[in-house]
mmCIF file of C-alpha atoms and ligand atoms in Angstrom:
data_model
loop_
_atom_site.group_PDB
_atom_site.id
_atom_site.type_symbol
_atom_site.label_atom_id
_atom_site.label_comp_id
_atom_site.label_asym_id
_atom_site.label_seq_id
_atom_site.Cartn_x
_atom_site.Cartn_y
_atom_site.Cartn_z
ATOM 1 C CA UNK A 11 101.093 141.299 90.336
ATOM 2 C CA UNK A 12 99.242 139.393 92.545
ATOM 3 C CA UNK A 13 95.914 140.366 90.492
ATOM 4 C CA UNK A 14 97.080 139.468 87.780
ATOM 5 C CA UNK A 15 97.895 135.943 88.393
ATOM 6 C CA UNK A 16 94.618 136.256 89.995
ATOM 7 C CA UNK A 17 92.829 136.871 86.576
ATOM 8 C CA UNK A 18 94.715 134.036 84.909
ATOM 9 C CA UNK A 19 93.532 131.369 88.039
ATOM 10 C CA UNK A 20 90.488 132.719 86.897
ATOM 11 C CA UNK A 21 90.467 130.714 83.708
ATOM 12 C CA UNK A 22 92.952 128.165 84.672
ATOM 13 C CA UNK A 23 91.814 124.551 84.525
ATOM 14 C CA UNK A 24 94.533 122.972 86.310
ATOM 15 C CA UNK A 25 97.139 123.901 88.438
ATOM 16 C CA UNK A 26 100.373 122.212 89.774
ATOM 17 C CA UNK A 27 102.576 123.330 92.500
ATOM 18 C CA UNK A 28 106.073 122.015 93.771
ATOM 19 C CA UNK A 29 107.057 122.563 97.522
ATOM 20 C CA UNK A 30 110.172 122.112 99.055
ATOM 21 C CA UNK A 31 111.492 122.793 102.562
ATOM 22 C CA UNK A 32 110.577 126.780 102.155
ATOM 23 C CA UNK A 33 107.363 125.787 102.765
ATOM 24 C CA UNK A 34 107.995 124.376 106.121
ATOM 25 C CA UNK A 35 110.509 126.693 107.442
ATOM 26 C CA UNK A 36 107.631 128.524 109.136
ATOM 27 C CA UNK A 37 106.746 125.514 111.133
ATOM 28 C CA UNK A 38 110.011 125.244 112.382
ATOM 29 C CA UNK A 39 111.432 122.825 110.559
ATOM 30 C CA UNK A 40 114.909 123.895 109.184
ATOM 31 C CA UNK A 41 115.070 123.999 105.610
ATOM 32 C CA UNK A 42 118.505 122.141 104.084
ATOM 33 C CA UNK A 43 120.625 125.216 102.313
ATOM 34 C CA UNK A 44 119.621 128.223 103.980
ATOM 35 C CA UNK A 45 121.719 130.077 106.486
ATOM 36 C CA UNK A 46 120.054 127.420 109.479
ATOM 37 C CA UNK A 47 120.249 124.580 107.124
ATOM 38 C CA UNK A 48 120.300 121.241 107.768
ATOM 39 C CA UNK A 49 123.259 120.580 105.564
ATOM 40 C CA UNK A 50 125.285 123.572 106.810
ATOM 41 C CA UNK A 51 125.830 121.652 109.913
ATOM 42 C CA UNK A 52 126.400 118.105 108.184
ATOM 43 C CA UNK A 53 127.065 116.945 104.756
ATOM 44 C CA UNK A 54 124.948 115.119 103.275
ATOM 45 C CA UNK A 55 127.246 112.548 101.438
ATOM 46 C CA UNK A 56 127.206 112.117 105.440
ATOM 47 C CA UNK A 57 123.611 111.331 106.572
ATOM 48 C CA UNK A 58 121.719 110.998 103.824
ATOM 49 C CA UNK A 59 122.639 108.439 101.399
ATOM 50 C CA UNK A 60 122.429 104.320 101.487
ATOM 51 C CA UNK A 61 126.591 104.250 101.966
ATOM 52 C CA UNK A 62 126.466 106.787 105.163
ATOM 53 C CA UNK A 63 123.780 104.558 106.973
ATOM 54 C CA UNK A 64 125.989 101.252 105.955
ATOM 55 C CA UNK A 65 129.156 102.328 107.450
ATOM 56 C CA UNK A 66 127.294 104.485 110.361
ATOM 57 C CA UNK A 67 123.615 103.675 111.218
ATOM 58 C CA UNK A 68 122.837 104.663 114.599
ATOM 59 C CA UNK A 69 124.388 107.856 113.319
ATOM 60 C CA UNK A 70 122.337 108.099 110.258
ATOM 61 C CA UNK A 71 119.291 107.047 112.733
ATOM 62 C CA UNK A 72 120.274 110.317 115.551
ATOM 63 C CA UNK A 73 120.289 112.989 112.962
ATOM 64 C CA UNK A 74 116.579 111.192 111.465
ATOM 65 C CA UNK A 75 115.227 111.105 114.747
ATOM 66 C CA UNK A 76 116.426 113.988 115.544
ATOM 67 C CA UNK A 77 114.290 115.781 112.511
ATOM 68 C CA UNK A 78 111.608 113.490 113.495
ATOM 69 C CA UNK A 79 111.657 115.204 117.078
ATOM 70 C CA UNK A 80 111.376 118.596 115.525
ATOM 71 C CA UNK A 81 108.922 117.584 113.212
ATOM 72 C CA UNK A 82 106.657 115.503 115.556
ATOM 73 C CA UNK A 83 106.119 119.053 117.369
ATOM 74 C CA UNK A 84 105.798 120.800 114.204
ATOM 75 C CA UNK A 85 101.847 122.220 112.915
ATOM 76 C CA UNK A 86 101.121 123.197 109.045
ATOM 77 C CA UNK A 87 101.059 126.653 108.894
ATOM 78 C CA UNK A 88 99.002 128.943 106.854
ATOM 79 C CA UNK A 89 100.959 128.124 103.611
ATOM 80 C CA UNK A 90 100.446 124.457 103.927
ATOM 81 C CA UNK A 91 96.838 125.405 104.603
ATOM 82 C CA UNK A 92 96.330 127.419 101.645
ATOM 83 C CA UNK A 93 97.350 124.649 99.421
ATOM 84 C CA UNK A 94 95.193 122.554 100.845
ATOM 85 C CA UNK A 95 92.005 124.970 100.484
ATOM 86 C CA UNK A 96 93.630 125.392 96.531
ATOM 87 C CA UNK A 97 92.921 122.033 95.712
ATOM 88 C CA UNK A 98 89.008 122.196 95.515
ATOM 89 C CA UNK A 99 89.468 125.757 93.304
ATOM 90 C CA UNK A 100 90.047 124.024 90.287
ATOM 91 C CA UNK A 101 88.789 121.381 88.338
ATOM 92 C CA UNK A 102 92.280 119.890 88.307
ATOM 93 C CA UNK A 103 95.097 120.160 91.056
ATOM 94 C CA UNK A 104 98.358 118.368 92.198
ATOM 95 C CA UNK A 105 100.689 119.069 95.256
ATOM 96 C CA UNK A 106 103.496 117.729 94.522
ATOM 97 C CA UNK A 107 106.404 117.697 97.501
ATOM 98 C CA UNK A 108 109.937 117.182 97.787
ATOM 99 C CA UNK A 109 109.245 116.912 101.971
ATOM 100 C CA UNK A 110 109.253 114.422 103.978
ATOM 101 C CA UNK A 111 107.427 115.591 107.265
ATOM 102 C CA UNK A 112 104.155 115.219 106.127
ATOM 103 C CA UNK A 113 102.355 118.456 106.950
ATOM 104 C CA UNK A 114 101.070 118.747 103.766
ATOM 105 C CA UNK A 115 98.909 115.634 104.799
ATOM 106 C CA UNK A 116 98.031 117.370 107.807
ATOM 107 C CA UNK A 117 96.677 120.441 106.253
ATOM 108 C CA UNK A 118 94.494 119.065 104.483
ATOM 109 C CA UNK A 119 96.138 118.377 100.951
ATOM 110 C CA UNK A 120 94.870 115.106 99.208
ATOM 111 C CA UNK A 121 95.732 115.386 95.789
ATOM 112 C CA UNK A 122 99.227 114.893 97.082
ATOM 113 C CA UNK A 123 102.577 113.072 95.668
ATOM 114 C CA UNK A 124 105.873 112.909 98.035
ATOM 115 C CA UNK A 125 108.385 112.515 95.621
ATOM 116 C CA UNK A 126 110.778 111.906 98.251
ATOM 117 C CA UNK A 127 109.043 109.667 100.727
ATOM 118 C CA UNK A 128 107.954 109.843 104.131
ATOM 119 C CA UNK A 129 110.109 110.220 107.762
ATOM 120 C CA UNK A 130 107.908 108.025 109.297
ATOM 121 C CA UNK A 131 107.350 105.252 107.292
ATOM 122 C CA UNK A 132 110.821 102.879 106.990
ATOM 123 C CA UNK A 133 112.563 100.810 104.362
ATOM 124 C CA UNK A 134 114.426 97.930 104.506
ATOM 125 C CA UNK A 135 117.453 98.578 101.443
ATOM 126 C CA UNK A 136 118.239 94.660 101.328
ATOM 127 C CA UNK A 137 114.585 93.049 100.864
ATOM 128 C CA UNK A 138 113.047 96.431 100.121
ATOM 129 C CA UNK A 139 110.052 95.982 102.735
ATOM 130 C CA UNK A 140 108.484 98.612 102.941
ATOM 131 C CA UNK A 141 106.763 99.747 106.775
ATOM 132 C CA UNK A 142 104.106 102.300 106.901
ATOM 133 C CA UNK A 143 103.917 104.600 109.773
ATOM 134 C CA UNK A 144 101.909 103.007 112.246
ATOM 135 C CA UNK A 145 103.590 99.264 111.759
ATOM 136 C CA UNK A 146 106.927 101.035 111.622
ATOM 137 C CA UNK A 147 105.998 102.336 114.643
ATOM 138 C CA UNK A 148 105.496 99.143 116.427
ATOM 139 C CA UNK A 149 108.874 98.322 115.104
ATOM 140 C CA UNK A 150 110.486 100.762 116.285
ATOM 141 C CA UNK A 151 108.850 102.625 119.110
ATOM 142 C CA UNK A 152 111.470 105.595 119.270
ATOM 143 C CA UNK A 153 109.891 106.379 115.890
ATOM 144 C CA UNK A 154 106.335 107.045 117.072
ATOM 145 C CA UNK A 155 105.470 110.723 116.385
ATOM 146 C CA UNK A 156 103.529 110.541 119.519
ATOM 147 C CA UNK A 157 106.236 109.669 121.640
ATOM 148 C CA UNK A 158 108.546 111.870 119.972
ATOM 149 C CA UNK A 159 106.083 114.887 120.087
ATOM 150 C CA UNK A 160 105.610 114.215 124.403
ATOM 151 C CA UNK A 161 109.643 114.366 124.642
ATOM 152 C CA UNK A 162 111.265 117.173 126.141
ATOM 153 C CA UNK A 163 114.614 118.363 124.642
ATOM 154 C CA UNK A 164 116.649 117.017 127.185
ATOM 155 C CA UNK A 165 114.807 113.528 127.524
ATOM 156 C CA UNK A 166 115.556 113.620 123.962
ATOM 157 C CA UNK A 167 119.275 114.100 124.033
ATOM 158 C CA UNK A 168 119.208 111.295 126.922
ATOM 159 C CA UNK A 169 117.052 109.008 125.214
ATOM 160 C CA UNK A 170 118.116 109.098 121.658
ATOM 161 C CA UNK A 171 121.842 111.081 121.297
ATOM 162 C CA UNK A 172 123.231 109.960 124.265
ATOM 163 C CA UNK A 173 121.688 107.014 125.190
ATOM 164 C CA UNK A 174 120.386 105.095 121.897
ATOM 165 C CA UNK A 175 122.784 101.959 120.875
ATOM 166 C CA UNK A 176 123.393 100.387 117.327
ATOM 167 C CA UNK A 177 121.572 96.884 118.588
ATOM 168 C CA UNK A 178 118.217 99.021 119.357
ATOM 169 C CA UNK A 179 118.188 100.116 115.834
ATOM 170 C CA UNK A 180 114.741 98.285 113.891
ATOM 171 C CA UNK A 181 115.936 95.118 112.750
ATOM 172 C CA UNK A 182 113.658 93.611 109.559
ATOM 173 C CA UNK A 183 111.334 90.858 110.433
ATOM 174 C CA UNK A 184 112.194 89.634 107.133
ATOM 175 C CA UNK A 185 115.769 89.724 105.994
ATOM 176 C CA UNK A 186 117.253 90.201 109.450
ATOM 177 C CA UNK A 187 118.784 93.466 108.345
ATOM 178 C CA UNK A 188 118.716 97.201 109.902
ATOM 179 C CA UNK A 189 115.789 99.078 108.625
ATOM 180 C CA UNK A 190 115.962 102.743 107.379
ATOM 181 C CA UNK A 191 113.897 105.784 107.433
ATOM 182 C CA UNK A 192 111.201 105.422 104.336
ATOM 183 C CA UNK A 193 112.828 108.438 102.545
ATOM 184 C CA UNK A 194 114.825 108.516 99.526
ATOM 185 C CA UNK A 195 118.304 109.004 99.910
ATOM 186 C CA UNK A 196 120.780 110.685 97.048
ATOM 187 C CA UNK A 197 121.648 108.171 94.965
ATOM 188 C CA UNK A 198 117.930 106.403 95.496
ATOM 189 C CA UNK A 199 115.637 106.400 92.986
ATOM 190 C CA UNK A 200 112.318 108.161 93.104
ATOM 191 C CA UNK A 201 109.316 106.150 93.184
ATOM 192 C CA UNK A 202 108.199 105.553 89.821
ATOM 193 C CA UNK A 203 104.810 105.709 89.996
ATOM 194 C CA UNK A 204 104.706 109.403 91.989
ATOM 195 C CA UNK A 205 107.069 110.785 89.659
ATOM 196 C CA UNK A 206 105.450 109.839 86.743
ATOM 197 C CA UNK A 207 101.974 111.396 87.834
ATOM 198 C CA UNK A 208 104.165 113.913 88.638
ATOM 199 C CA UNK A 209 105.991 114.727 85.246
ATOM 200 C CA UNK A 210 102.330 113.735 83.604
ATOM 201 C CA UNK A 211 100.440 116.616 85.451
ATOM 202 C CA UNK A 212 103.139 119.153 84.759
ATOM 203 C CA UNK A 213 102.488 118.792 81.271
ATOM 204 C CA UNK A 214 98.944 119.509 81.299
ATOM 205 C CA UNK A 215 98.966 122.187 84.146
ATOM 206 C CA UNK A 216 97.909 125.474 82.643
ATOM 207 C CA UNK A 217 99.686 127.358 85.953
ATOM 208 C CA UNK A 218 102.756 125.645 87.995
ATOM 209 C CA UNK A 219 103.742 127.280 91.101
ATOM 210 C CA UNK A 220 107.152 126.739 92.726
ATOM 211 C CA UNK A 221 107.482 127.035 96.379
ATOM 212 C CA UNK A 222 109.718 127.283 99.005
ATOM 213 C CA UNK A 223 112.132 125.100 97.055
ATOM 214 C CA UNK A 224 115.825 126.515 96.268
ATOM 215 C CA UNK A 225 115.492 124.121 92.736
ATOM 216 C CA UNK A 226 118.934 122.189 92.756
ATOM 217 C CA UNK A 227 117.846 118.762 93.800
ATOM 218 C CA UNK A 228 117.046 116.625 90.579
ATOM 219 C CA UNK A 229 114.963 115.240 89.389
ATOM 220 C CA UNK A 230 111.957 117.446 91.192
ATOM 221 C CA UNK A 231 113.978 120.245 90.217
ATOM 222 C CA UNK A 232 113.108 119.380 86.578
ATOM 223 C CA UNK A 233 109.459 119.405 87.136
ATOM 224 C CA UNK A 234 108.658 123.137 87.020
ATOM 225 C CA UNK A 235 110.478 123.458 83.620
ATOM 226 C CA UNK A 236 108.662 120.981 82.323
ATOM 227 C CA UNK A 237 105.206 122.350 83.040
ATOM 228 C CA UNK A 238 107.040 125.978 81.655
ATOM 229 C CA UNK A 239 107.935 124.106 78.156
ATOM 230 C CA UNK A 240 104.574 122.545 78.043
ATOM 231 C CA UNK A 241 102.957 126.306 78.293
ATOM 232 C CA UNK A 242 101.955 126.748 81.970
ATOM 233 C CA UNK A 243 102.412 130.031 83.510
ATOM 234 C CA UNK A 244 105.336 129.790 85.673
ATOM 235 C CA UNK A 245 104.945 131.282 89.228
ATOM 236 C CA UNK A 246 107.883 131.071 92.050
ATOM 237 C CA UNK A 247 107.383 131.847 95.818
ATOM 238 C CA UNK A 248 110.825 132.303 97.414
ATOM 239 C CA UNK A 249 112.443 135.209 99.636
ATOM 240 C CA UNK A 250 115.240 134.120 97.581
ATOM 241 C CA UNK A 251 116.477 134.255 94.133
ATOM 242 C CA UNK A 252 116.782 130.532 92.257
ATOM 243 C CA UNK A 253 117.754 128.907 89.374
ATOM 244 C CA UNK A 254 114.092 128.619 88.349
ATOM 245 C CA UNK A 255 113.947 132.359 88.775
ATOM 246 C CA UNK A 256 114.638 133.704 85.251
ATOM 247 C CA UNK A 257 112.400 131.259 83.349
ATOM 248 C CA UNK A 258 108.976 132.217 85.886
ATOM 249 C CA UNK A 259 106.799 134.385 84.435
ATOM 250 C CA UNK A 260 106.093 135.984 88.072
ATOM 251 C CA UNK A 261 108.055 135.625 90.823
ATOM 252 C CA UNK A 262 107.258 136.698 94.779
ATOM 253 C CA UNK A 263 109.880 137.661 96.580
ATOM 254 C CA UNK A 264 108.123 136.494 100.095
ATOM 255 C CA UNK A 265 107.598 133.570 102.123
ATOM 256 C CA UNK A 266 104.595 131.225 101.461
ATOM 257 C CA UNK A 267 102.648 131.876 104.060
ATOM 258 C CA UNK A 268 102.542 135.730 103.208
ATOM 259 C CA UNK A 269 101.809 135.105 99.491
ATOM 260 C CA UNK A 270 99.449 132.038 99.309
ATOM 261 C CA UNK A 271 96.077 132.797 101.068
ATOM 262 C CA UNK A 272 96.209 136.334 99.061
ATOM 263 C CA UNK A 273 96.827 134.324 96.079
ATOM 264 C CA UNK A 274 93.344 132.672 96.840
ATOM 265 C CA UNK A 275 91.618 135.164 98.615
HETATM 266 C C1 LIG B 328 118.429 110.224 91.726
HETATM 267 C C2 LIG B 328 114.951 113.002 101.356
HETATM 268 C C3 LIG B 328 118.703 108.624 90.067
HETATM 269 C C4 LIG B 328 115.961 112.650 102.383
HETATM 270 C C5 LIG B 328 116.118 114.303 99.661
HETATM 271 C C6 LIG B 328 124.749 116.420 89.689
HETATM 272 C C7 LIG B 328 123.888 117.170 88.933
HETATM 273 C C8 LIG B 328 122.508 116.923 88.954
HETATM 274 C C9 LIG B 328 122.000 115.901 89.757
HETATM 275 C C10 LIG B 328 122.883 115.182 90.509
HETATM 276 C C11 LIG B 328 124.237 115.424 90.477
HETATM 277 N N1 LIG B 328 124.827 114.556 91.330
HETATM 278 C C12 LIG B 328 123.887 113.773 91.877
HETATM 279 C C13 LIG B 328 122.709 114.130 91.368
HETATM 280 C C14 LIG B 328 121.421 113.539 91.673
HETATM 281 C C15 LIG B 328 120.961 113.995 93.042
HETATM 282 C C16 LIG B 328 120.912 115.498 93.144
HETATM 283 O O1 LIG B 328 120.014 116.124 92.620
HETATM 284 N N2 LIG B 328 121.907 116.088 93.849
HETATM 285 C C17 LIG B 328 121.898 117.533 93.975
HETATM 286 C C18 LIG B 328 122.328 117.920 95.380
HETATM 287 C C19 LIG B 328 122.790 118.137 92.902
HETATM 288 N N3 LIG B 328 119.626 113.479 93.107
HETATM 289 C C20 LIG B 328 119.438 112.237 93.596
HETATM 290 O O2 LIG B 328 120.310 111.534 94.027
HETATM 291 C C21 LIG B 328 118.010 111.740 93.508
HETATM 292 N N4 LIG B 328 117.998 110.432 92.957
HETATM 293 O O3 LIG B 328 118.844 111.080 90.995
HETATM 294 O O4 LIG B 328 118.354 108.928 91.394
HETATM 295 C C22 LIG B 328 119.685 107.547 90.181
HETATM 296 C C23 LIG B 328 119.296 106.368 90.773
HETATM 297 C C24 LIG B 328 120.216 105.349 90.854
HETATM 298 C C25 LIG B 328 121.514 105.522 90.377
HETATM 299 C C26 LIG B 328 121.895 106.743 89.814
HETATM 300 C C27 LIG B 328 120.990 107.766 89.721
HETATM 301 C C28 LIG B 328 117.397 111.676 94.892
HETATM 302 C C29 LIG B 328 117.140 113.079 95.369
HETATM 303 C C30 LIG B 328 116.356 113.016 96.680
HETATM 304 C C31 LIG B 328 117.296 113.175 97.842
HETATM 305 N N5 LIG B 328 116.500 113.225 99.066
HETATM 306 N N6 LIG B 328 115.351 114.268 100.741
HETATM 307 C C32 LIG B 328 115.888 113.591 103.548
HETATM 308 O O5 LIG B 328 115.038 114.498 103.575
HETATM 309 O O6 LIG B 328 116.703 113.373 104.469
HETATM 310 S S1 LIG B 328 116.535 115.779 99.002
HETATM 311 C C33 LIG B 328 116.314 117.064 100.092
HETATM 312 O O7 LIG B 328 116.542 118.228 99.292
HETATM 313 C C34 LIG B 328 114.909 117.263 100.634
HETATM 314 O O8 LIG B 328 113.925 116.382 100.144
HETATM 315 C C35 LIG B 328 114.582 118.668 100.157
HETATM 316 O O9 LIG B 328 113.260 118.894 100.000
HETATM 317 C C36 LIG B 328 115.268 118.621 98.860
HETATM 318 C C37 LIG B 328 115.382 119.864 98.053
HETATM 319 O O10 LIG B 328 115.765 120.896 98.900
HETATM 320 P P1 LIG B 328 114.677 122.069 99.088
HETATM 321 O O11 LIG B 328 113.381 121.437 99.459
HETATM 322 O O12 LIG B 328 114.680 122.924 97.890
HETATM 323 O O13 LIG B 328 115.211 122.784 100.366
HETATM 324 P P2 LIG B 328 116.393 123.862 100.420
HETATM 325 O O14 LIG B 328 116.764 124.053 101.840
HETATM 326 O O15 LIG B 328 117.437 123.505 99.415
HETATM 327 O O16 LIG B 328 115.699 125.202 99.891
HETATM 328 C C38 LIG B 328 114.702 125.811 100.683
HETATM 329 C C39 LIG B 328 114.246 127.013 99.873
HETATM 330 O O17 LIG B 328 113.137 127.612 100.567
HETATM 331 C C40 LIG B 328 115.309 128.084 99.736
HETATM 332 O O18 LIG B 328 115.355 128.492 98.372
HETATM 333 C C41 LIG B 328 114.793 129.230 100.615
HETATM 334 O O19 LIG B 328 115.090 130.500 100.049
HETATM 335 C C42 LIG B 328 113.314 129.009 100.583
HETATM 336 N N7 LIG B 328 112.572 129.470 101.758
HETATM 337 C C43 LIG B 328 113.030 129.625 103.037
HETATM 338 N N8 LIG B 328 112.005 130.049 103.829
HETATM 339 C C44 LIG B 328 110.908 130.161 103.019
HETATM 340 C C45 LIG B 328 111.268 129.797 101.709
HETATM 341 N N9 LIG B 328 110.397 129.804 100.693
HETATM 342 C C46 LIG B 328 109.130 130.189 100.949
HETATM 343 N N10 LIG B 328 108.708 130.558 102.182
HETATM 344 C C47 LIG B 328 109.566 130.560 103.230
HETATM 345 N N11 LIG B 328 109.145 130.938 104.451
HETATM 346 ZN ZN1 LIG B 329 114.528 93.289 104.978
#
């Protein structure tokens, strides 16, 4: 199989790809349905929506920083680094993620839209500032990835679970109100202008791989179909069956970082 979609890269002009949290499973970041998921453990009515941080933010903030810990000590592995090496293969190419811990960006990858934001950055939900990483940082200096990455487990759970208190949360310069993480919560809208590049390159993508992602979460989920009605050849990388599955033209029952550098190679 793999030679086949081989032959057809050959000819293929452009090519899109979706990723999801498969992707980074293999850097150690848990991924948010399967059997270690992130959700098993909470809901996520719970933690990640704009209603759960109003009525609980320093426990909205714990579980964030908590990912941020994990992800702060995370590297892109060799699926994140094969996308990245992708992108000069063709004369057109977009990575387009549903993750917000930024390895993609660290591999490498720079034609790049993260439909759902970015754990590092944060957003202010009453005047809508929005604080890249390294002035969020300065905001809130729990939220530097170096500092997080230096902390030991237990500092960690002294520090942030155990220790942290609602009036050290990042209060807005502007509006005086307690800033959020800079992803995008259910319920949230995606930003515009990603999505539509997004939804614009699936169109036009000749071959759209789906990866790592278990396809429920809308509207990325969408995406792949799109580029499918549009004519792409649909590929899916997942050890585990979807609800993209039946309408890809090949699917690879593996993780990413087995399948993608022989894709390439
Ligand atoms: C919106 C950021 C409009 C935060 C996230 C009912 C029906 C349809 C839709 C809805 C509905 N009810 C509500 C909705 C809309 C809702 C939604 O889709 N809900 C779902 C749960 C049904 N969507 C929204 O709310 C979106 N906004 O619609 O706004 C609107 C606006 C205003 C008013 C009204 C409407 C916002 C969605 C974004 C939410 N934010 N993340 C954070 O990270 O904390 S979503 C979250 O899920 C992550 O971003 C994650 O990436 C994403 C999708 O999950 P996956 O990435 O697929 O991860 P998952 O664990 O599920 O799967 C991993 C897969 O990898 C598995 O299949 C596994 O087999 C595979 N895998 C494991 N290891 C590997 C591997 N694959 C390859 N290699 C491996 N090694
Ligand atoms: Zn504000």
């Amino acid at each position: 199989m793999a030679d086949e979609i081989l032959e057809i890269l050959k000819n293929a002009r452009s090519v899109g790809v979706l990723t999801g949290a498969g992707i980074s499973a293999e850097s150690g970041i848990p991924t948010f349905r399967g059997k270690d998921g992130l959700w098993n453990k909470y809901d996520p009515v719970d933690l990640a929506t704009l209603d759960a941080f109003r009525g609980n933010p320093l426990k909205v903030w714990q579980w964030y920083l908590w990912r941020m810990w994990l992800i702060s000590k995370a590297k892109p592995n060799a699926g994140h680094l094969s996308l990245a090496e992708m992108e000069n293969l063709f004369p057109a190419f977009l990575l387009i993620t549903q993750n917000v811990d930024g390895l993609h960006r660290l591999a490498g990858s720079k034609n790049l839209v993260e439909l759902h934001g970015n754990i590092f950055e944060g957003k202010c939900r009453d005047c809508g500032k929005v604080f890249e990483e390294e002035e969020f940082s300065e905001l809130f200096a729990l939220a530097d990835r170096k500092r997080l990455e230096k902390m030991s487990e237990e500092e960690f759970k002294k520090v942030v679970l155990n220790g942290l208190k609602e009036e050290e949360l990042p209060v807005c310069p502007i509006c005086g109100s307690i800033v959020g993480p800079g992803v995008v919560w259910f319920g949230e809208s995606l930003p515009e202008d990603a999505l539509e590049r997004a939804f614009a390159f699936a169109e036009k993508s000749d071959v759209f791989f789906s990866v790592g992602t278990s396809a429920v979460v809308q509207p990325a989920a969408s995406i792949p179909l799109i580029a499918k009605r549009h004519g792409a050849v649909l590929v899916e990388v997942n050890p585990e069956e979807t609800p993209l599955s039946p309408y890809c033209d090949f699917v690879f029952r593996a993780s990413a970082s087995e399948v993608l550098p022989g894709i390439l190679s």
